[in-house]
Amino acid sequence: MKKLKHVLYMFFVAILSFSVYAQGTIEDYKRAETVQELFSNKVYHNPSEFNWVNNRYVWYKDNSQDGIVYYMVDADEKKQDIAFNHNELASQLSSFTQRRIISDSLELTNVTFNNELDVLSFQYHHVAYDFEINDAKLIQKDSVKENDKTNRSYWGGFRDDKKGKPVLSPNKTYKAYIKNHNVYISSSTSSEEIQLSFDGSSGFYYSTHLMWSPDSEKLLAYKVKPGEDHKIYFVESSPKDQIQPKLQERQYRKPGDEVDFISPQLFNVESKKQFKIPTSEIQQQYNLGSFEWSSNSNFVTFEYNQRGHQEYKVFKIDATTGKLSTIIRETSTTFIDYSSKRYKYIVNDSQEIIWASERDGYYHLYLYDVKSGKLKNQITKGKWPVRNVVHVDEKNRVIYFTASGLYDNQDPYFIQYCKVDFDGRNFKKLTFEDGNHHVTFSPDYSKFIDVYSRVDMAPVAVLKETSNKKSLLLLQKANIAALQATGWQTPEPFVAKGRDGKTDIWGIIVRPTNFDEKKIYPVIEYIYAGPHSSFVPKDFTPYYWAMSSLAELGFIVVQIDGMGTSNRSKAFHDVCWQNLKDAGFPDRKLWIKAAAQKYSYIDANRVGIRGTSAGGQNAGAALVFNSDFYDVAVASCGCHDNRMDKIWWNEQWMGYPVGPQYQECSNVVNAHKLQGKLMLMVGEVDDNVDPASTMQFADALISAGKDFELVVLPGENHTAGGEFGERKRRDFFVKHLLHITPPDWSLIYQ
């Protein structure tokens, strides 16, 4: 049936190809290329940051139509005014810098005000200044060294447990260190050296990461039996500094690899006694860490993540006896989301722990007694998830946190701010407006600045009081008139029922600036279905990367959070378990069909999809497992077989040991099922997702006799394709969804 519809559509396109309804034209391409610049700097009175000076005053930088304005807000008097004399500062700064600086373009960095509000400190072009506000006097201070941002962190870099400096005890009496794989201490006042351990070896050595107790009487150490040394290799074909290619390598553990084994050890410094902590309960380690001494030096807590992520424990080691006991035990028949939903906070002089868990079906907070290991009470409860703990007020036993899904008539992903007592009483919602909230509290949490917006509503900034969530002062309401004058189309939040016929699935619809409801638009879905979060934008923004420019070519572009993603219920999330090929596709198809049913200009028979990384895997899976609905896909840097990707992410969702579910979800193993038009992109030195994963997918497609396009990007790491890839992606969708030959690049990109 779908093939017949395609044939009919091709006939329809042939008739209209030279009509005014043509899409994918040179003009469309040029607009797609410039739309980000077109939309930029068109939203006014939209401050991005608020900074409390003390509990009364807060300053911010506003972007008005006339330029930059710095405001100071008096929260007690409920008023705001210009923070300092902009003209005078600009004039004196011009003299110091010997360049023309105008008062409405003061781009100052590292801005601070003193408590008396009479001195403004800032940096300008790597030079520090003080501006004495009352006297309008500018004082130049020191040059500021720019931070080196060239070093890129790498996820797979292992911490070197053999390297580390000696650790000084809190009372500065001893220093502890590793020598010949064992633990030693030496006096800071003499040359005496004492060996505490004798069981370290090259294959099971003591880590240099040693932890003294607060009273300096005990020392926590741990032995390491190193896991598998797994490297990936790739060739940098076109290095900038030489003609010949370079071979690169990275440490890169994959699902099923052996990981480090950690064995905790405790030493009494005075008696030189060693307590070898039993390891019978921590044998199946994925990770052992978060070691923390109690404030009274009586015990150590640490966390145990069992391989497979279906059991997670918090243990306590008695510092006097070395006895190991369990404080908290979490279990799940699917997975414990340790990578994005792990929260522990030790309070009350180490007598209590605030702990987060999804055990009742939603992510909530619990209070535990450390001594007994018993649950004292559940702190938060309801059919909604806690999203983040903002602040723990130990003195008043109050927790400030964010949550979503609190209001039935709102988007269930909207962030709202709340507070609650440790015992679960006095739960209070601090924000309520229908939007996504970002709050900046005063130091004493008595007041806060609340900025809220939606994709279809510009930001509003309000000063509020915590005790009664009362609005004290409207600070700014964003003005988008200039943005709307460009032809900008308001993104539309759209809701449809998921596969169960009951659950609401949320997404957004993005239309081109020249949108015409009389035209027929193919659909392109921008997908990222990584189970570690949810991804549909909730805040207002003029330009959506990966969506807005693509829409300008003549498409309706959508983004959807289907089942299997996070930040709803545990059941909603569990759909991904050992089933990443699902990627919420049953929900996505229904959502797009519902949108097409509501809007006649949406053609649900011409559907494309694009994604990068986990989204690249999803885009490939759209044509491997869901070609009944998706026609065209561009998959960038995808993990097309979860056995080929990083250990932590894939074992978290696909499970351990590596079983048949990995093959069942593999685009590579199932490549013979692919139907439709596919473009694969990959950076040749991608150390996030092994580029061999894309090449193995390509190899399997070739073996299966499938036609596809492969774009290899020299020198590129983990990428959606960069400028070249974006051009290739646009052309691919125009050619195979609009059925138009793309224009020559020389006519567009000049």
JSON list of N, CA, C and O in Angstrom, two decimals, residues 424-441:
[
{"chain": "A", "resi": 424, "resn": "GLY", "atom": "N", "xyz": [9.07, 14.49, 55.03]},
{"chain": "A", "resi": 424, "resn": "GLY", "atom": "CA", "xyz": [8.06, 14.43, 53.98]},
{"chain": "A", "resi": 424, "resn": "GLY", "atom": "C", "xyz": [6.91, 15.40, 54.18]},
{"chain": "A", "resi": 424, "resn": "GLY", "atom": "O", "xyz": [6.03, 15.48, 53.32]},
{"chain": "A", "resi": 425, "resn": "ARG", "atom": "N", "xyz": [6.92, 16.14, 55.28]},
{"chain": "A", "resi": 425, "resn": "ARG", "atom": "CA", "xyz": [5.85, 17.10, 55.53]},
{"chain": "A", "resi": 425, "resn": "ARG", "atom": "C", "xyz": [6.16, 18.45, 54.88]},
{"chain": "A", "resi": 425, "resn": "ARG", "atom": "O", "xyz": [7.26, 18.72, 54.46]},
{"chain": "A", "resi": 426, "resn": "ASN", "atom": "N", "xyz": [5.12, 19.28, 54.85]},
{"chain": "A", "resi": 426, "resn": "ASN", "atom": "CA", "xyz": [5.24, 20.65, 54.34]},
{"chain": "A", "resi": 426, "resn": "ASN", "atom": "C", "xyz": [5.78, 20.69, 52.90]},
{"chain": "A", "resi": 426, "resn": "ASN", "atom": "O", "xyz": [6.58, 21.56, 52.54]},
{"chain": "A", "resi": 427, "resn": "PHE", "atom": "N", "xyz": [5.31, 19.75, 52.09]},
{"chain": "A", "resi": 427, "resn": "PHE", "atom": "CA", "xyz": [5.65, 19.78, 50.67]},
{"chain": "A", "resi": 427, "resn": "PHE", "atom": "C", "xyz": [4.99, 21.00, 50.04]},
{"chain": "A", "resi": 427, "resn": "PHE", "atom": "O", "xyz": [3.80, 21.25, 50.20]},
{"chain": "A", "resi": 428, "resn": "LYS", "atom": "N", "xyz": [5.79, 21.76, 49.30]},
{"chain": "A", "resi": 428, "resn": "LYS", "atom": "CA", "xyz": [5.29, 23.01, 48.74]},
{"chain": "A", "resi": 428, "resn": "LYS", "atom": "C", "xyz": [5.85, 23.22, 47.34]},
{"chain": "A", "resi": 428, "resn": "LYS", "atom": "O", "xyz": [7.07, 23.12, 47.11]},
{"chain": "A", "resi": 429, "resn": "LYS", "atom": "N", "xyz": [4.96, 23.52, 46.40]},
{"chain": "A", "resi": 429, "resn": "LYS", "atom": "CA", "xyz": [5.38, 23.87, 45.04]},
{"chain": "A", "resi": 429, "resn": "LYS", "atom": "C", "xyz": [5.68, 25.36, 45.02]},
{"chain": "A", "resi": 429, "resn": "LYS", "atom": "O", "xyz": [4.83, 26.18, 45.37]},
{"chain": "A", "resi": 430, "resn": "LEU", "atom": "N", "xyz": [6.88, 25.72, 44.61]},
{"chain": "A", "resi": 430, "resn": "LEU", "atom": "CA", "xyz": [7.30, 27.12, 44.61]},
{"chain": "A", "resi": 430, "resn": "LEU", "atom": "C", "xyz": [7.01, 27.81, 43.29]},
{"chain": "A", "resi": 430, "resn": "LEU", "atom": "O", "xyz": [6.93, 29.04, 43.24]},
{"chain": "A", "resi": 431, "resn": "THR", "atom": "N", "xyz": [6.90, 27.06, 42.21]},
{"chain": "A", "resi": 431, "resn": "THR", "atom": "CA", "xyz": [6.55, 27.62, 40.91]},
{"chain": "A", "resi": 431, "resn": "THR", "atom": "C", "xyz": [5.33, 26.90, 40.37]},
{"chain": "A", "resi": 431, "resn": "THR", "atom": "O", "xyz": [5.08, 25.74, 40.71]},
{"chain": "A", "resi": 432, "resn": "PHE", "atom": "N", "xyz": [4.59, 27.54, 39.52]},
{"chain": "A", "resi": 432, "resn": "PHE", "atom": "CA", "xyz": [3.33, 26.94, 39.06]},
{"chain": "A", "resi": 432, "resn": "PHE", "atom": "C", "xyz": [2.97, 27.32, 37.63]},
{"chain": "A", "resi": 432, "resn": "PHE", "atom": "O", "xyz": [2.13, 26.66, 37.00]},
{"chain": "A", "resi": 433, "resn": "GLU", "atom": "N", "xyz": [3.52, 28.40, 37.09]},
{"chain": "A", "resi": 433, "resn": "GLU", "atom": "CA", "xyz": [3.12, 28.85, 35.76]},
{"chain": "A", "resi": 433, "resn": "GLU", "atom": "C", "xyz": [3.36, 27.76, 34.72]},
{"chain": "A", "resi": 433, "resn": "GLU", "atom": "O", "xyz": [4.26, 26.94, 34.84]},
{"chain": "A", "resi": 434, "resn": "ASP", "atom": "N", "xyz": [2.54, 27.78, 33.66]},
{"chain": "A", "resi": 434, "resn": "ASP", "atom": "CA", "xyz": [2.59, 26.79, 32.61]},
{"chain": "A", "resi": 434, "resn": "ASP", "atom": "C", "xyz": [3.81, 27.05, 31.71]},
{"chain": "A", "resi": 434, "resn": "ASP", "atom": "O", "xyz": [3.71, 27.70, 30.68]},
{"chain": "A", "resi": 435, "resn": "GLY", "atom": "N", "xyz": [4.95, 26.53, 32.14]},
{"chain": "A", "resi": 435, "resn": "GLY", "atom": "CA", "xyz": [6.19, 26.73, 31.40]},
{"chain": "A", "resi": 435, "resn": "GLY", "atom": "C", "xyz": [7.32, 25.96, 32.06]},
{"chain": "A", "resi": 435, "resn": "GLY", "atom": "O", "xyz": [7.15, 25.33, 33.11]},
{"chain": "A", "resi": 436, "resn": "ASN", "atom": "N", "xyz": [8.47, 25.99, 31.44]},
{"chain": "A", "resi": 436, "resn": "ASN", "atom": "CA", "xyz": [9.66, 25.35, 31.98]},
{"chain": "A", "resi": 436, "resn": "ASN", "atom": "C", "xyz": [10.43, 26.38, 32.78]},
{"chain": "A", "resi": 436, "resn": "ASN", "atom": "O", "xyz": [10.76, 27.45, 32.28]},
{"chain": "A", "resi": 437, "resn": "HIS", "atom": "N", "xyz": [10.74, 26.06, 34.04]},
{"chain": "A", "resi": 437, "resn": "HIS", "atom": "CA", "xyz": [11.25, 27.05, 34.97]},
{"chain": "A", "resi": 437, "resn": "HIS", "atom": "C", "xyz": [12.75, 26.88, 35.24]},
{"chain": "A", "resi": 437, "resn": "HIS", "atom": "O", "xyz": [13.26, 25.76, 35.33]},
{"chain": "A", "resi": 438, "resn": "HIS", "atom": "N", "xyz": [13.42, 28.03, 35.40]},
{"chain": "A", "resi": 438, "resn": "HIS", "atom": "CA", "xyz": [14.82, 28.07, 35.82]},
{"chain": "A", "resi": 438, "resn": "HIS", "atom": "C", "xyz": [14.91, 29.11, 36.93]},
{"chain": "A", "resi": 438, "resn": "HIS", "atom": "O", "xyz": [14.64, 30.29, 36.71]},
{"chain": "A", "resi": 439, "resn": "VAL", "atom": "N", "xyz": [15.29, 28.66, 38.11]},
{"chain": "A", "resi": 439, "resn": "VAL", "atom": "CA", "xyz": [15.24, 29.50, 39.32]},
{"chain": "A", "resi": 439, "resn": "VAL", "atom": "C", "xyz": [16.64, 29.76, 39.83]},
{"chain": "A", "resi": 439, "resn": "VAL", "atom": "O", "xyz": [17.50, 28.89, 39.83]},
{"chain": "A", "resi": 440, "resn": "THR", "atom": "N", "xyz": [16.85, 31.00, 40.30]},
{"chain": "A", "resi": 440, "resn": "THR", "atom": "CA", "xyz": [18.09, 31.38, 40.99]},
{"chain": "A", "resi": 440, "resn": "THR", "atom": "C", "xyz": [17.72, 31.87, 42.38]},
{"chain": "A", "resi": 440, "resn": "THR", "atom": "O", "xyz": [17.09, 32.94, 42.52]},
{"chain": "A", "resi": 441, "resn": "PHE", "atom": "N", "xyz": [18.07, 31.10, 43.41]},
{"chain": "A", "resi": 441, "resn": "PHE", "atom": "CA", "xyz": [17.70, 31.44, 44.79]},
{"chain": "A", "resi": 441, "resn": "PHE", "atom": "C", "xyz": [18.68, 32.44, 45.38]},
{"chain": "A", "resi": 441, "resn": "PHE", "atom": "O", "xyz": [19.87, 32.47, 45.05]}
]
